[in-house]
mmCIF file with all atom_site columns, C-alpha atoms in Angstrom:
data_model
loop_
_atom_site.group_PDB
_atom_site.id
_atom_site.type_symbol
_atom_site.label_atom_id
_atom_site.label_alt_id
_atom_site.label_comp_id
_atom_site.label_asym_id
_atom_site.label_entity_id
_atom_site.label_seq_id
_atom_site.pdbx_PDB_ins_code
_atom_site.Cartn_x
_atom_site.Cartn_y
_atom_site.Cartn_z
_atom_site.occupancy
_atom_site.B_iso_or_equiv
_atom_site.pdbx_formal_charge
_atom_site.auth_seq_id
_atom_site.auth_comp_id
_atom_site.auth_asym_id
_atom_site.auth_atom_id
_atom_site.pdbx_PDB_model_num
ATOM 1   C CA . MET A 1 1   ? 90.138 41.280 170.615 1.00 53.00 ? 14  MET A CA 1
ATOM 2   C CA . ASN A 1 2   ? 94.162 40.633 171.725 1.00 62.00 ? 15  ASN A CA 1
ATOM 3   C CA . ARG A 1 3   ? 95.189 39.955 175.092 1.00 59.00 ? 16  ARG A CA 1
ATOM 4   C CA . ARG A 1 4   ? 96.426 43.070 176.732 1.00 56.00 ? 17  ARG A CA 1
ATOM 5   C CA . ARG A 1 5   ? 92.558 44.417 176.181 1.00 54.00 ? 18  ARG A CA 1
ATOM 6   C CA . PHE A 1 6   ? 91.311 41.367 177.322 1.00 49.00 ? 19  PHE A CA 1
ATOM 7   C CA . ILE A 1 7   ? 93.180 41.323 180.411 1.00 51.00 ? 20  ILE A CA 1
ATOM 8   C CA . LEU A 1 8   ? 92.695 45.236 180.964 1.00 50.00 ? 21  LEU A CA 1
ATOM 9   C CA . THR A 1 9   ? 88.837 44.520 180.706 1.00 53.00 ? 22  THR A CA 1
ATOM 10  C CA . GLY A 1 10  ? 88.811 41.788 182.915 1.00 49.00 ? 23  GLY A CA 1
ATOM 11  C CA . GLY A 1 11  ? 90.501 43.509 185.823 1.00 48.00 ? 24  GLY A CA 1
ATOM 12  C CA . LEU A 1 12  ? 88.391 46.484 185.421 1.00 44.00 ? 25  LEU A CA 1
ATOM 13  C CA . LEU A 1 13  ? 85.399 44.500 186.108 1.00 44.00 ? 26  LEU A CA 1
ATOM 14  C CA . VAL A 1 14  ? 87.209 42.559 189.083 1.00 46.00 ? 27  VAL A CA 1
ATOM 15  C CA . ALA A 1 15  ? 87.819 45.779 190.501 1.00 45.00 ? 28  ALA A CA 1
ATOM 16  C CA . ALA A 1 16  ? 84.637 47.731 189.516 1.00 42.00 ? 29  ALA A CA 1
ATOM 17  C CA . PRO A 1 17  ? 83.005 46.535 192.980 1.00 46.00 ? 30  PRO A CA 1
ATOM 18  C CA . TRP A 1 18  ? 85.604 48.206 195.363 1.00 46.00 ? 31  TRP A CA 1
ATOM 19  C CA . LEU A 1 19  ? 85.784 51.508 193.287 1.00 44.00 ? 32  LEU A CA 1
ATOM 20  C CA . PRO A 1 20  ? 85.061 54.620 195.982 1.00 51.00 ? 33  PRO A CA 1
ATOM 21  C CA . ALA A 1 21  ? 81.117 54.913 196.330 1.00 56.00 ? 34  ALA A CA 1
ATOM 22  C CA . ARG A 1 22  ? 79.188 57.788 197.688 1.00 67.00 ? 35  ARG A CA 1
ATOM 23  C CA . ALA A 1 23  ? 76.843 58.008 200.662 1.00 74.00 ? 36  ALA A CA 1
ATOM 24  C CA . THR A 1 24  ? 73.292 59.158 199.444 1.00 83.00 ? 37  THR A CA 1
ATOM 25  C CA . PRO A 1 25  ? 71.105 61.396 201.418 1.00 84.00 ? 38  PRO A CA 1
ATOM 26  C CA . ASP A 1 26  ? 69.182 58.759 202.086 1.00 89.00 ? 39  ASP A CA 1
ATOM 27  C CA . ALA A 1 27  ? 72.539 56.412 203.642 1.00 90.00 ? 40  ALA A CA 1
ATOM 28  C CA . VAL A 1 28  ? 72.706 59.796 205.626 1.00 91.00 ? 41  VAL A CA 1
ATOM 29  C CA . ALA A 1 29  ? 69.214 59.721 206.358 1.00 92.00 ? 42  ALA A CA 1
ATOM 30  C CA . GLU A 1 30  ? 69.405 55.967 207.831 1.00 93.00 ? 43  GLU A CA 1
ATOM 31  C CA . ALA A 1 31  ? 72.492 56.929 209.519 1.00 94.00 ? 44  ALA A CA 1
ATOM 32  C CA . ILE A 1 32  ? 71.082 59.408 211.657 1.00 94.00 ? 45  ILE A CA 1
ATOM 33  C CA . HIS A 1 33  ? 67.956 57.614 212.394 1.00 95.00 ? 46  HIS A CA 1
ATOM 34  C CA . ALA A 1 34  ? 70.483 54.631 213.448 1.00 95.00 ? 47  ALA A CA 1
ATOM 35  C CA . VAL A 1 35  ? 72.291 57.314 215.846 1.00 94.00 ? 48  VAL A CA 1
ATOM 36  C CA . THR A 1 36  ? 68.983 58.838 217.119 1.00 94.00 ? 49  THR A CA 1
ATOM 37  C CA . GLY A 1 37  ? 66.705 55.845 217.478 1.00 93.00 ? 50  GLY A CA 1
ATOM 38  C CA . GLY A 1 38  ? 64.245 57.818 215.322 1.00 91.00 ? 51  GLY A CA 1
ATOM 39  C CA . VAL A 1 39  ? 63.704 60.597 217.645 1.00 94.00 ? 52  VAL A CA 1
ATOM 40  C CA . PRO A 1 40  ? 63.103 63.623 215.842 1.00 95.00 ? 53  PRO A CA 1
ATOM 41  C CA . LEU A 1 41  ? 65.780 66.567 214.901 1.00 95.00 ? 54  LEU A CA 1
ATOM 42  C CA . GLN A 1 42  ? 65.339 69.642 216.537 1.00 95.00 ? 55  GLN A CA 1
ATOM 43  C CA . PRO A 1 43  ? 66.974 72.801 214.365 1.00 95.00 ? 56  PRO A CA 1
ATOM 44  C CA . GLY A 1 44  ? 69.441 74.879 216.569 1.00 91.00 ? 57  GLY A CA 1
ATOM 45  C CA . ARG A 1 45  ? 71.637 74.509 219.681 1.00 92.00 ? 58  ARG A CA 1
ATOM 46  C CA . VAL A 1 46  ? 74.384 72.771 217.553 1.00 94.00 ? 59  VAL A CA 1
ATOM 47  C CA . ARG A 1 47  ? 77.000 75.091 215.987 1.00 94.00 ? 60  ARG A CA 1
ATOM 48  C CA . LEU A 1 48  ? 78.651 73.495 212.857 1.00 95.00 ? 61  LEU A CA 1
ATOM 49  C CA . ASP A 1 49  ? 81.598 75.758 211.617 1.00 95.00 ? 62  ASP A CA 1
ATOM 50  C CA . LEU A 1 50  ? 82.837 74.991 207.991 1.00 93.00 ? 63  LEU A CA 1
ATOM 51  C CA . PRO A 1 51  ? 83.437 77.401 205.348 1.00 92.00 ? 64  PRO A CA 1
ATOM 52  C CA . ALA A 1 52  ? 81.203 77.395 202.436 1.00 89.00 ? 65  ALA A CA 1
ATOM 53  C CA . MET A 1 53  ? 83.524 77.399 199.950 1.00 90.00 ? 66  MET A CA 1
ATOM 54  C CA . VAL A 1 54  ? 86.607 74.956 200.035 1.00 87.00 ? 67  VAL A CA 1
ATOM 55  C CA . GLU A 1 55  ? 89.391 75.122 197.760 1.00 86.00 ? 68  GLU A CA 1
ATOM 56  C CA . ASN A 1 56  ? 90.947 71.603 198.759 1.00 85.00 ? 69  ASN A CA 1
ATOM 57  C CA . GLY A 1 57  ? 88.893 68.692 200.352 1.00 85.00 ? 70  GLY A CA 1
ATOM 58  C CA . ASN A 1 58  ? 91.864 66.687 201.770 1.00 87.00 ? 71  ASN A CA 1
ATOM 59  C CA . ALA A 1 59  ? 91.995 68.728 205.055 1.00 88.00 ? 72  ALA A CA 1
ATOM 60  C CA . VAL A 1 60  ? 89.006 71.084 206.081 1.00 92.00 ? 73  VAL A CA 1
ATOM 61  C CA . GLY A 1 61  ? 88.875 72.424 209.279 1.00 94.00 ? 74  GLY A CA 1
ATOM 62  C CA . MET A 1 62  ? 85.549 71.952 211.257 1.00 95.00 ? 75  MET A CA 1
ATOM 63  C CA . THR A 1 63  ? 84.668 73.137 214.716 1.00 95.00 ? 76  THR A CA 1
ATOM 64  C CA . VAL A 1 64  ? 81.588 71.538 216.026 1.00 95.00 ? 77  VAL A CA 1
ATOM 65  C CA . GLY A 1 65  ? 80.016 72.146 219.468 1.00 92.00 ? 78  GLY A CA 1
ATOM 66  C CA . MET A 1 66  ? 77.041 73.658 221.314 1.00 90.00 ? 79  MET A CA 1
ATOM 67  C CA . ASP A 1 67  ? 75.613 77.365 221.098 1.00 86.00 ? 80  ASP A CA 1
ATOM 68  C CA . ASP A 1 68  ? 75.787 76.846 224.823 1.00 83.00 ? 81  ASP A CA 1
ATOM 69  C CA . PRO A 1 69  ? 78.899 76.304 226.490 1.00 74.00 ? 82  PRO A CA 1
ATOM 70  C CA . ALA A 1 70  ? 77.371 75.301 229.605 1.00 74.00 ? 83  ALA A CA 1
ATOM 71  C CA . ALA A 1 71  ? 75.193 72.650 228.038 1.00 80.00 ? 84  ALA A CA 1
ATOM 72  C CA . SER A 1 72  ? 75.512 69.155 228.724 1.00 86.00 ? 85  SER A CA 1
ATOM 73  C CA . VAL A 1 73  ? 75.746 66.466 225.889 1.00 91.00 ? 86  VAL A CA 1
ATOM 74  C CA . ARG A 1 74  ? 75.841 62.874 225.423 1.00 92.00 ? 87  ARG A CA 1
ATOM 75  C CA . SER A 1 75  ? 77.199 62.598 221.920 1.00 94.00 ? 88  SER A CA 1
ATOM 76  C CA . LEU A 1 76  ? 78.094 64.662 218.877 1.00 95.00 ? 89  LEU A CA 1
ATOM 77  C CA . HIS A 1 77  ? 77.760 63.295 215.759 1.00 96.00 ? 90  HIS A CA 1
ATOM 78  C CA . VAL A 1 78  ? 78.749 64.783 212.298 1.00 96.00 ? 91  VAL A CA 1
ATOM 79  C CA . PHE A 1 79  ? 77.951 63.027 208.803 1.00 95.00 ? 92  PHE A CA 1
ATOM 80  C CA . ALA A 1 80  ? 78.379 63.879 205.299 1.00 92.00 ? 93  ALA A CA 1
ATOM 81  C CA . ASP A 1 81  ? 76.409 63.004 202.372 1.00 90.00 ? 94  ASP A CA 1
ATOM 82  C CA . GLY A 1 82  ? 79.141 63.189 199.739 1.00 86.00 ? 95  GLY A CA 1
ATOM 83  C CA . ASN A 1 83  ? 81.787 61.003 201.290 1.00 86.00 ? 96  ASN A CA 1
ATOM 84  C CA . PRO A 1 84  ? 82.076 57.082 200.544 1.00 85.00 ? 97  PRO A CA 1
ATOM 85  C CA . LEU A 1 85  ? 80.930 56.844 204.033 1.00 86.00 ? 98  LEU A CA 1
ATOM 86  C CA . PRO A 1 86  ? 78.423 58.762 205.899 1.00 90.00 ? 99  PRO A CA 1
ATOM 87  C CA . ASN A 1 87  ? 79.784 58.771 209.428 1.00 92.00 ? 100 ASN A CA 1
ATOM 88  C CA . VAL A 1 88  ? 82.254 61.402 209.772 1.00 92.00 ? 101 VAL A CA 1
ATOM 89  C CA . LEU A 1 89  ? 82.571 62.112 213.457 1.00 92.00 ? 102 LEU A CA 1
ATOM 90  C CA . HIS A 1 90  ? 81.092 60.605 216.627 1.00 94.00 ? 103 HIS A CA 1
ATOM 91  C CA . ALA A 1 91  ? 82.133 61.949 220.106 1.00 94.00 ? 104 ALA A CA 1
ATOM 92  C CA . THR A 1 92  ? 80.811 60.806 223.189 1.00 93.00 ? 105 THR A CA 1
ATOM 93  C CA . PHE A 1 93  ? 81.156 62.982 226.276 1.00 89.00 ? 106 PHE A CA 1
ATOM 94  C CA . GLY A 1 94  ? 80.628 62.552 229.871 1.00 85.00 ? 107 GLY A CA 1
ATOM 95  C CA . PRO A 1 95  ? 79.089 64.451 232.461 1.00 79.00 ? 108 PRO A CA 1
ATOM 96  C CA . ALA A 1 96  ? 82.098 65.898 233.767 1.00 79.00 ? 109 ALA A CA 1
ATOM 97  C CA . ALA A 1 97  ? 82.540 67.337 230.413 1.00 78.00 ? 110 ALA A CA 1
ATOM 98  C CA . PHE A 1 98  ? 82.584 71.370 230.797 1.00 79.00 ? 111 PHE A CA 1
ATOM 99  C CA . ARG A 1 99  ? 82.568 72.113 227.370 1.00 82.00 ? 112 ARG A CA 1
ATOM 100 C CA . PRO A 1 100 ? 81.144 69.973 224.631 1.00 87.00 ? 113 PRO A CA 1
ATOM 101 C CA . GLN A 1 101 ? 82.887 71.147 221.502 1.00 90.00 ? 114 GLN A CA 1
ATOM 102 C CA . LEU A 1 102 ? 85.430 69.448 219.315 1.00 92.00 ? 115 LEU A CA 1
ATOM 103 C CA . ALA A 1 103 ? 87.856 70.827 216.483 1.00 94.00 ? 116 ALA A CA 1
ATOM 104 C CA . THR A 1 104 ? 89.446 68.684 213.859 1.00 94.00 ? 117 THR A CA 1
ATOM 105 C CA . ARG A 1 105 ? 89.745 68.442 209.991 1.00 93.00 ? 118 ARG A CA 1
ATOM 106 C CA . ILE A 1 106 ? 87.907 65.844 207.917 1.00 91.00 ? 119 ILE A CA 1
ATOM 107 C CA . ARG A 1 107 ? 88.170 65.340 204.224 1.00 88.00 ? 120 ARG A CA 1
ATOM 108 C CA . LEU A 1 108 ? 85.236 65.949 201.934 1.00 87.00 ? 121 LEU A CA 1
ATOM 109 C CA . ALA A 1 109 ? 84.888 64.460 198.541 1.00 82.00 ? 122 ALA A CA 1
ATOM 110 C CA . ASN A 1 110 ? 82.878 66.818 196.748 1.00 86.00 ? 123 ASN A CA 1
ATOM 111 C CA . ASN A 1 111 ? 80.218 69.304 196.695 1.00 89.00 ? 124 ASN A CA 1
ATOM 112 C CA . GLN A 1 112 ? 77.879 68.222 199.581 1.00 90.00 ? 125 GLN A CA 1
ATOM 113 C CA . THR A 1 113 ? 76.118 68.910 202.827 1.00 93.00 ? 126 THR A CA 1
ATOM 114 C CA . VAL A 1 114 ? 77.759 68.452 206.318 1.00 94.00 ? 127 VAL A CA 1
ATOM 115 C CA . HIS A 1 115 ? 75.308 67.438 209.174 1.00 96.00 ? 128 HIS A CA 1
ATOM 116 C CA . ALA A 1 116 ? 76.010 67.503 212.788 1.00 96.00 ? 129 ALA A CA 1
ATOM 117 C CA . VAL A 1 117 ? 73.865 65.807 215.571 1.00 97.00 ? 130 VAL A CA 1
ATOM 118 C CA . ALA A 1 118 ? 73.917 66.339 219.324 1.00 95.00 ? 131 ALA A CA 1
ATOM 119 C CA . ILE A 1 119 ? 71.962 63.970 221.461 1.00 94.00 ? 132 ILE A CA 1
ATOM 120 C CA . LEU A 1 120 ? 71.717 65.266 224.700 1.00 93.00 ? 133 LEU A CA 1
ATOM 121 C CA . PRO A 1 121 ? 71.130 63.776 228.251 1.00 91.00 ? 134 PRO A CA 1
ATOM 122 C CA . ASP A 1 122 ? 67.278 64.202 228.484 1.00 91.00 ? 135 ASP A CA 1
ATOM 123 C CA . GLY A 1 123 ? 67.005 62.339 224.789 1.00 92.00 ? 136 GLY A CA 1
ATOM 124 C CA . THR A 1 124 ? 66.296 65.238 222.590 1.00 94.00 ? 137 THR A CA 1
ATOM 125 C CA . CYS A 1 125 ? 68.362 65.541 219.456 1.00 96.00 ? 138 CYS A CA 1
ATOM 126 C CA . TRP A 1 126 ? 69.242 68.727 217.823 1.00 96.00 ? 139 TRP A CA 1
ATOM 127 C CA . THR A 1 127 ? 70.837 69.246 214.416 1.00 96.00 ? 140 THR A CA 1
ATOM 128 C CA . ALA A 1 128 ? 72.904 71.916 212.495 1.00 96.00 ? 141 ALA A CA 1
ATOM 129 C CA . SER A 1 129 ? 73.951 71.700 208.820 1.00 95.00 ? 142 SER A CA 1
ATOM 130 C CA . VAL A 1 130 ? 76.148 73.351 206.301 1.00 94.00 ? 143 VAL A CA 1
ATOM 131 C CA . ASP A 1 131 ? 76.227 73.114 202.126 1.00 94.00 ? 144 ASP A CA 1
ATOM 132 C CA . LEU A 1 132 ? 79.356 73.772 201.015 1.00 91.00 ? 145 LEU A CA 1
ATOM 133 C CA . VAL A 1 133 ? 81.562 73.657 197.643 1.00 91.00 ? 146 VAL A CA 1
ATOM 134 C CA . VAL A 1 134 ? 84.777 71.488 196.945 1.00 87.00 ? 147 VAL A CA 1
ATOM 135 C CA . THR A 1 135 ? 86.823 72.658 194.538 1.00 85.00 ? 148 THR A CA 1
ATOM 136 C CA . LEU A 1 136 ? 89.655 69.990 194.768 1.00 77.00 ? 149 LEU A CA 1
ATOM 137 C CA . ALA A 1 137 ? 88.005 66.807 195.812 1.00 70.00 ? 150 ALA A CA 1
ATOM 138 C CA . ALA A 1 138 ? 89.600 64.294 198.856 1.00 65.00 ? 151 ALA A CA 1
ATOM 139 C CA . CYS A 1 139 ? 88.307 60.845 199.642 1.00 61.00 ? 152 CYS A CA 1
ATOM 140 C CA . LEU A 1 140 ? 89.109 59.513 195.777 1.00 57.00 ? 153 LEU A CA 1
ATOM 141 C CA . GLU A 1 141 ? 91.645 56.717 196.591 1.00 52.00 ? 154 GLU A CA 1
#
């Protein structure tokens, strides 16, 4: 084995723990459980607008909010099971918030499911999810 190959192999072994990992559906479930405190998720009432087919994962437009614009929300959370970290967004709303809705851009690593969770002041948790296909991945550097 020559010296260059030896140095390259050693460098890869040292860098391997820092290569980007992917969140798993289990990691997303654990993150949701940590946020909700184990309260059962109910489908509906949350609106998550994402395109089903994404050409470039570097900047994906997303809107998350409640179906009822007058609904009171304590917090909104977004999770993605294919990104290096499952927690994508967390927003807290005060009691005077008029319309609990956010519009932003997120980065997506590959084909995955994005989950939105709304926690209401009464402690109930509502959810929505979107399965999407990403043709050009982001979150890889």
